[in-house]
Amino acid sequence: MFDSITGSITNAVNKIRHKDDVASLKKAITELKKSLLKADVHHKTTKDLVTAIELETKRLGIGHDSFLKALKDELTKILTTTGNQGFVFSNTPPTVVLMTGLQGSGKTTTTGKLANYLKLRKKKVLVAAADLQRLAAVEQLKQIAAQIEVDIYFDDNEKDPVKIALAAKEKAKKEFYDVLLIDTAGRLAIDEELMKQLKKVKDSVNPNEIFYVADSLTGHDATKTATSFKEQIGIDGVILSKYDGDTKGGVAISIANQVGVPLRFIGTGEKMPDLEVFIPDRIVSRLMG
Ligand code: GDP
């Protein structure tokens, strides 16, 4: 995992030849900068990060250990400054969550994973099939719901996602569900229709949280699209899917720093239990090898 960052951290740290050698620290910083950029860390994030690491290493006294400590601390700082991790319940159930994202990002699978995660924590969960854009999405969610034994609201005769979302919320309230997860439509790229439709769903159900499912494998695009969704719809958290296939590792750092919303969960495989709460320390340990 994370070949590009982990390998080159060793290369960077080995550039430091002697204690308090400023010139070799510069070389280490240049090496680190190259590897962060190669790992898809946003250029601005990279710049801020290496500046902070250089300063902190100097403050601690230039050496291998201080360089690694500065790197670890600065990465942790970026990944933690963003707020809540995991799931936040509303004071008055049901907690209503809109699941958003581009088509293929793993949104429907992640809706199932999150439902499963909550069910294992003894919550009464309802999922709603309001992704009417992708033909197979409703069927897919039905299969997932059956597999994890979670209730699902769908209406094969309804073409309006707003009506589906509203009816699902009504059911969730009436039948005392703790959580309602609404799977919304994705598109291959961001388009105005998608945003308009999502806004309508948002305005009608007034969700407690909007999660954006970002595909780790799309690198810089994941940061860009998450930013668009934040600006146009407003998102409360990002779930990074396909983290298991990400060999670069920079996307979590970029999203945390550039999008400015908390990373809440990571998807670590295709199966239902493959969802973990995003824990900054754990991610930093993985990044640093
Ligand atoms: P949607 O169009 O956004 O609803 O995407 P899907 O939920 O259908 O997922 C698209 C593909 O990504 C499927 O083959 C999923 O099994 C796969 N997928 C989703 N999340 C993960 C993950 O965390 N890891 C891996 N390896 N695959 C995932």
Tab-separated table of C-alpha atoms and ligand atoms in Angstrom:
chain	number	residue	atom	x	y	z
A	1	MET	CA	0.000	0.000	0.000
A	2	PHE	CA	1.092	3.567	-0.741
A	3	ASP	CA	4.292	2.589	-2.567
A	4	SER	CA	5.060	6.072	-3.809
A	5	ILE	CA	4.948	7.869	-0.480
A	6	THR	CA	6.376	5.158	1.751
A	7	GLY	CA	9.362	4.356	-0.500
A	8	SER	CA	10.336	7.930	-1.078
A	9	ILE	CA	10.084	8.950	2.572
A	10	THR	CA	13.054	6.647	3.156
A	11	ASN	CA	14.867	8.229	0.192
A	12	ALA	CA	14.133	11.702	1.510
A	13	VAL	CA	15.232	11.030	5.075
A	14	ASN	CA	18.463	9.426	3.866
A	15	LYS	CA	19.446	12.706	2.210
A	16	ILE	CA	20.112	14.096	5.665
A	17	ARG	CA	23.803	13.306	6.129
A	18	HIS	CA	24.828	14.991	9.350
A	19	LYS	CA	23.147	16.439	12.362
A	20	ASP	CA	22.299	20.128	11.870
A	21	ASP	CA	23.241	20.005	8.178
A	22	VAL	CA	20.962	22.623	6.588
A	23	ALA	CA	22.015	21.860	2.990
A	24	SER	CA	21.146	18.183	3.322
A	25	LEU	CA	17.801	19.070	4.915
A	26	LYS	CA	17.046	21.123	1.787
A	27	LYS	CA	17.781	18.050	-0.342
A	28	ALA	CA	15.519	15.932	1.849
A	29	ILE	CA	12.734	18.482	1.520
A	30	THR	CA	13.104	18.592	-2.287
A	31	GLU	CA	12.919	14.792	-2.402
A	32	LEU	CA	9.852	14.769	-0.141
A	33	LYS	CA	8.142	17.414	-2.253
A	34	LYS	CA	8.674	15.332	-5.399
A	35	SER	CA	7.244	12.245	-3.758
A	36	LEU	CA	4.186	14.024	-2.360
A	37	LEU	CA	3.382	15.456	-5.788
A	38	LYS	CA	3.886	12.044	-7.360
A	39	ALA	CA	1.499	10.586	-4.801
A	40	ASP	CA	-1.227	13.004	-5.985
A	41	VAL	CA	-1.017	15.398	-3.063
A	42	HIS	CA	-2.344	18.769	-4.250
A	43	HIS	CA	0.468	21.222	-5.126
A	44	LYS	CA	-0.675	23.811	-2.608
A	45	THR	CA	-1.005	21.234	0.156
A	46	THR	CA	2.469	19.949	-0.740
A	47	LYS	CA	3.958	23.421	-0.560
A	48	ASP	CA	2.398	24.162	2.836
A	49	LEU	CA	3.352	20.746	4.149
A	50	VAL	CA	7.044	20.868	3.195
A	51	THR	CA	7.411	24.431	4.483
A	52	ALA	CA	5.989	23.385	7.841
A	53	ILE	CA	8.142	20.228	7.967
A	54	GLU	CA	11.317	22.147	7.175
A	55	LEU	CA	10.633	24.679	9.921
A	56	GLU	CA	9.689	22.057	12.467
A	57	THR	CA	12.739	19.873	11.682
A	58	LYS	CA	14.993	22.890	12.200
A	59	ARG	CA	13.239	23.716	15.447
A	60	LEU	CA	13.711	20.165	16.717
A	61	GLY	CA	17.319	19.999	15.475
A	62	ILE	CA	18.071	18.595	12.023
A	63	GLY	CA	18.351	14.802	11.960
A	64	HIS	CA	16.539	11.682	10.745
A	65	ASP	CA	14.291	11.361	13.794
A	66	SER	CA	13.256	14.994	13.885
A	67	PHE	CA	12.471	14.962	10.149
A	68	LEU	CA	10.250	11.890	10.562
A	69	LYS	CA	8.587	13.339	13.654
A	70	ALA	CA	7.869	16.620	11.853
A	71	LEU	CA	6.438	14.745	8.878
A	72	LYS	CA	4.239	12.574	11.099
A	73	ASP	CA	2.989	15.538	13.126
A	74	GLU	CA	2.199	17.692	10.105
A	75	LEU	CA	0.365	14.875	8.298
A	76	THR	CA	-1.647	14.143	11.444
A	77	LYS	CA	-2.472	17.834	11.806
A	78	ILE	CA	-3.838	18.036	8.249
A	79	LEU	CA	-5.891	14.878	8.626
A	80	THR	CA	-7.319	15.841	12.025
A	81	THR	CA	-8.162	19.496	11.638
A	82	THR	CA	-11.240	18.627	9.665
A	83	GLY	CA	-13.630	17.643	12.488
A	84	ASN	CA	-15.894	14.675	13.172
A	85	GLN	CA	-14.972	11.154	12.225
A	86	GLY	CA	-17.385	8.272	11.791
A	87	PHE	CA	-21.159	8.645	12.067
A	88	VAL	CA	-22.992	11.392	13.954
A	89	PHE	CA	-26.543	10.729	15.129
A	90	SER	CA	-29.148	13.451	15.259
A	91	ASN	CA	-30.790	14.152	18.617
A	92	THR	CA	-34.168	13.421	17.108
A	93	PRO	CA	-34.260	10.213	15.081
A	94	PRO	CA	-34.305	9.332	12.286
A	95	THR	CA	-30.886	10.643	11.290
A	96	VAL	CA	-31.334	11.291	7.577
A	97	VAL	CA	-28.255	11.006	5.359
A	98	LEU	CA	-28.006	11.727	1.650
A	99	MET	CA	-25.424	9.594	-0.097
A	100	THR	CA	-24.006	11.472	-3.074
A	101	GLY	CA	-21.226	10.937	-5.571
A	102	LEU	CA	-20.370	10.337	-9.187
A	103	GLN	CA	-21.503	7.199	-10.954
A	104	GLY	CA	-19.061	4.361	-10.363
A	105	SER	CA	-17.571	5.974	-7.272
A	106	GLY	CA	-18.961	3.207	-5.082
A	107	LYS	CA	-21.933	5.179	-3.744
A	108	THR	CA	-24.510	2.364	-3.758
A	109	THR	CA	-22.047	-0.160	-2.326
A	110	THR	CA	-21.040	2.346	0.354
A	111	THR	CA	-24.702	2.967	1.242
A	112	GLY	CA	-24.954	-0.767	1.926
A	113	LYS	CA	-21.697	-0.826	3.872
A	114	LEU	CA	-22.798	2.065	6.059
A	115	ALA	CA	-26.194	0.438	6.679
A	116	ASN	CA	-24.385	-2.745	7.659
A	117	TYR	CA	-22.009	-0.824	9.951
A	118	LEU	CA	-24.984	0.804	11.721
A	119	LYS	CA	-26.978	-2.419	11.907
A	120	LEU	CA	-24.035	-4.129	13.626
A	121	ARG	CA	-24.252	-1.309	16.180
A	122	LYS	CA	-27.884	-2.239	16.856
A	123	LYS	CA	-29.426	0.632	14.923
A	124	LYS	CA	-32.689	0.278	13.025
A	125	VAL	CA	-31.729	1.296	9.493
A	126	LEU	CA	-33.764	2.020	6.377
A	127	VAL	CA	-32.141	2.530	2.988
A	128	ALA	CA	-33.959	4.312	0.186
A	129	ALA	CA	-33.407	3.666	-3.516
A	130	ALA	CA	-33.548	7.153	-5.011
A	131	ASP	CA	-30.827	6.632	-7.627
A	132	LEU	CA	-33.160	6.408	-10.602
A	133	GLN	CA	-30.468	7.440	-13.052
A	134	ARG	CA	-28.517	4.220	-13.314
A	135	LEU	CA	-30.834	1.442	-14.428
A	136	ALA	CA	-29.351	-1.238	-12.202
A	137	ALA	CA	-28.919	0.895	-9.076
A	138	VAL	CA	-32.302	0.092	-7.509
A	139	GLU	CA	-31.843	-3.637	-8.146
A	140	GLN	CA	-28.311	-3.450	-6.743
A	141	LEU	CA	-29.520	-1.784	-3.544
A	142	LYS	CA	-32.342	-4.331	-3.214
A	143	GLN	CA	-29.809	-7.155	-3.405
A	144	ILE	CA	-27.486	-5.491	-0.912
A	145	ALA	CA	-30.358	-4.802	1.513
A	146	ALA	CA	-31.450	-8.455	1.313
A	147	GLN	CA	-27.877	-9.624	1.862
A	148	ILE	CA	-27.311	-7.517	4.984
A	149	GLU	CA	-30.922	-7.885	6.129
A	150	VAL	CA	-31.719	-4.199	6.250
A	151	ASP	CA	-35.088	-2.717	5.229
A	152	ILE	CA	-35.328	-0.851	1.961
A	153	TYR	CA	-37.797	1.687	0.585
A	154	PHE	CA	-38.252	1.643	-3.181
A	155	ASP	CA	-41.041	2.307	-5.656
A	156	ASP	CA	-40.603	0.787	-9.096
A	157	ASN	CA	-43.420	2.945	-10.496
A	158	GLU	CA	-42.093	6.266	-9.258
A	159	LYS	CA	-39.800	8.309	-11.484
A	160	ASP	CA	-39.295	11.271	-9.172
A	161	PRO	CA	-36.449	10.872	-6.647
A	162	VAL	CA	-37.893	13.676	-4.498
A	163	LYS	CA	-41.105	11.680	-3.958
A	164	ILE	CA	-39.118	8.541	-3.138
A	165	ALA	CA	-36.961	10.408	-0.620
A	166	LEU	CA	-39.982	12.044	1.018
A	167	ALA	CA	-41.948	8.806	1.246
A	168	ALA	CA	-38.903	7.049	2.707
A	169	LYS	CA	-38.521	9.762	5.330
A	170	GLU	CA	-42.196	9.470	6.210
A	171	LYS	CA	-41.831	5.713	6.651
A	172	ALA	CA	-38.641	6.147	8.708
A	173	LYS	CA	-40.430	8.564	11.049
A	174	LYS	CA	-43.625	6.559	11.380
A	175	GLU	CA	-41.835	3.285	12.007
A	176	PHE	CA	-39.189	4.678	14.358
A	177	TYR	CA	-36.063	4.000	12.355
A	178	ASP	CA	-32.824	5.340	13.836
A	179	VAL	CA	-31.245	6.083	10.477
A	180	LEU	CA	-32.390	6.637	6.893
A	181	LEU	CA	-29.713	6.436	4.188
A	182	ILE	CA	-30.864	7.783	0.826
A	183	ASP	CA	-28.929	6.620	-2.232
A	184	THR	CA	-29.110	9.456	-4.761
A	185	ALA	CA	-28.368	9.594	-8.471
A	186	GLY	CA	-24.817	9.748	-9.767
A	187	ARG	CA	-23.540	10.887	-13.149
A	188	LEU	CA	-20.356	10.166	-15.015
A	189	ALA	CA	-19.297	13.757	-14.546
A	190	ILE	CA	-20.694	16.717	-12.665
A	191	ASP	CA	-23.550	18.285	-14.590
A	192	GLU	CA	-26.175	20.884	-13.868
A	193	GLU	CA	-29.126	18.506	-14.050
A	194	LEU	CA	-27.568	16.283	-11.401
A	195	MET	CA	-26.983	19.223	-9.104
A	196	LYS	CA	-30.489	20.609	-9.605
A	197	GLN	CA	-32.055	17.255	-8.851
A	198	LEU	CA	-29.869	16.751	-5.782
A	199	LYS	CA	-30.733	20.214	-4.518
A	200	LYS	CA	-34.420	19.379	-4.843
A	201	VAL	CA	-33.971	16.167	-2.872
A	202	LYS	CA	-31.932	18.023	-0.265
A	203	ASP	CA	-34.460	20.850	0.095
A	204	SER	CA	-37.380	18.476	0.404
A	205	VAL	CA	-35.985	16.000	2.967
A	206	ASN	CA	-33.707	18.411	4.829
A	207	PRO	CA	-31.062	15.773	5.690
A	208	ASN	CA	-28.952	15.843	8.849
A	209	GLU	CA	-25.864	14.998	6.836
A	210	ILE	CA	-24.755	14.822	3.222
A	211	PHE	CA	-21.949	12.370	2.528
A	212	TYR	CA	-19.906	12.547	-0.634
A	213	VAL	CA	-18.430	9.240	-1.773
A	214	ALA	CA	-15.097	9.948	-3.469
A	215	ASP	CA	-13.241	7.326	-5.471
A	216	SER	CA	-9.636	7.281	-4.178
A	217	LEU	CA	-8.419	5.976	-7.509
A	218	THR	CA	-9.404	9.158	-9.345
A	219	GLY	CA	-6.582	11.154	-7.709
A	220	HIS	CA	-6.827	14.916	-8.171
A	221	ASP	CA	-10.301	14.557	-9.704
A	222	ALA	CA	-11.606	13.276	-6.369
A	223	THR	CA	-10.558	16.552	-4.739
A	224	LYS	CA	-12.005	18.633	-7.569
A	225	THR	CA	-15.395	16.906	-7.625
A	226	ALA	CA	-15.701	16.895	-3.827
A	227	THR	CA	-15.052	20.658	-3.924
A	228	SER	CA	-17.777	21.152	-6.569
A	229	PHE	CA	-20.293	19.183	-4.535
A	230	LYS	CA	-19.347	21.167	-1.445
A	231	GLU	CA	-19.826	24.471	-3.238
A	232	GLN	CA	-23.031	23.549	-5.034
A	233	ILE	CA	-24.854	21.268	-2.591
A	234	GLY	CA	-22.945	21.518	0.659
A	235	ILE	CA	-21.401	18.315	2.017
A	236	ASP	CA	-20.760	17.362	5.631
A	237	GLY	CA	-18.340	14.527	5.118
A	238	VAL	CA	-16.372	12.514	2.603
A	239	ILE	CA	-16.188	8.749	2.432
A	240	LEU	CA	-13.123	7.628	0.501
A	241	SER	CA	-13.989	4.477	-1.409
A	242	LYS	CA	-11.550	1.990	-2.960
A	243	TYR	CA	-8.822	2.948	-0.509
A	244	ASP	CA	-7.618	-0.650	-0.732
A	245	GLY	CA	-6.612	-0.137	-4.364
A	246	ASP	CA	-4.889	3.204	-3.804
A	247	THR	CA	-1.139	2.756	-4.045
A	248	LYS	CA	-0.389	6.483	-3.961
A	249	GLY	CA	-2.114	7.613	-0.789
A	250	GLY	CA	-2.108	11.348	-1.429
A	251	VAL	CA	-5.829	11.781	-2.018
A	252	ALA	CA	-6.796	11.674	1.681
A	253	ILE	CA	-4.278	14.434	2.457
A	254	SER	CA	-5.469	16.575	-0.458
A	255	ILE	CA	-9.162	16.195	0.321
A	256	ALA	CA	-8.693	16.930	4.017
A	257	ASN	CA	-6.642	20.018	3.261
A	258	GLN	CA	-8.289	21.370	0.125
A	259	VAL	CA	-11.962	20.508	0.518
A	260	GLY	CA	-12.103	21.323	4.199
A	261	VAL	CA	-14.773	18.810	5.199
A	262	PRO	CA	-14.095	15.853	7.465
A	263	LEU	CA	-13.121	12.489	6.089
A	264	ARG	CA	-15.547	10.177	7.859
A	265	PHE	CA	-14.978	6.635	6.601
A	266	ILE	CA	-12.787	4.720	4.177
A	267	GLY	CA	-13.878	1.868	1.945
A	268	THR	CA	-11.330	-0.926	2.034
A	269	GLY	CA	-12.809	-3.548	-0.292
A	270	GLU	CA	-15.875	-4.652	-2.228
A	271	LYS	CA	-17.577	-6.562	0.588
A	272	MET	CA	-20.078	-5.177	3.082
A	273	PRO	CA	-17.783	-5.258	6.159
A	274	ASP	CA	-15.064	-3.375	4.243
A	275	LEU	CA	-15.707	0.039	5.782
A	276	GLU	CA	-13.578	1.677	8.467
A	277	VAL	CA	-13.987	4.874	10.435
A	278	PHE	CA	-11.360	7.310	9.184
A	279	ILE	CA	-8.771	7.514	11.946
A	280	PRO	CA	-5.975	10.001	11.149
A	281	ASP	CA	-3.243	8.239	13.187
A	282	ARG	CA	-3.922	4.974	11.445
A	283	ILE	CA	-3.737	6.596	8.012
A	284	VAL	CA	-0.497	8.399	8.881
A	285	SER	CA	1.054	5.102	10.022
A	286	ARG	CA	0.064	3.521	6.719
A	287	LEU	CA	1.423	6.456	4.747
A	288	MET	CA	4.724	6.374	6.570
A	289	GLY	CA	5.128	2.607	6.104
B	1	GDP	P1	-22.034	3.754	-7.838
B	1	GDP	O1	-22.284	3.856	-9.308
B	1	GDP	O2	-21.310	4.949	-7.322
B	1	GDP	O3	-23.244	3.428	-7.039
B	1	GDP	O4	-20.963	2.578	-7.668
B	1	GDP	P2	-21.100	1.091	-7.141
B	1	GDP	O5	-21.539	1.068	-5.724
B	1	GDP	O6	-21.887	0.271	-8.112
B	1	GDP	O7	-19.577	0.646	-7.153
B	1	GDP	C1	-18.802	0.593	-8.332
B	1	GDP	C2	-17.743	-0.509	-8.184
B	1	GDP	O8	-16.818	-0.160	-7.170
B	1	GDP	C3	-18.342	-1.851	-7.760
B	1	GDP	O9	-17.698	-2.868	-8.504
B	1	GDP	C4	-17.988	-1.946	-6.280
B	1	GDP	O10	-17.866	-3.284	-5.847
B	1	GDP	C5	-16.653	-1.234	-6.259
B	1	GDP	N1	-16.313	-0.676	-4.928
B	1	GDP	C6	-17.050	0.160	-4.156
B	1	GDP	N2	-16.391	0.484	-3.025
B	1	GDP	C7	-15.206	-0.180	-3.064
B	1	GDP	C8	-14.057	-0.253	-2.193
B	1	GDP	O11	-13.970	0.364	-1.127
B	1	GDP	N3	-13.025	-1.051	-2.621
B	1	GDP	C9	-13.054	-1.733	-3.801
B	1	GDP	N4	-12.002	-2.467	-4.125
B	1	GDP	N5	-14.104	-1.669	-4.640
B	1	GDP	C10	-15.161	-0.921	-4.286
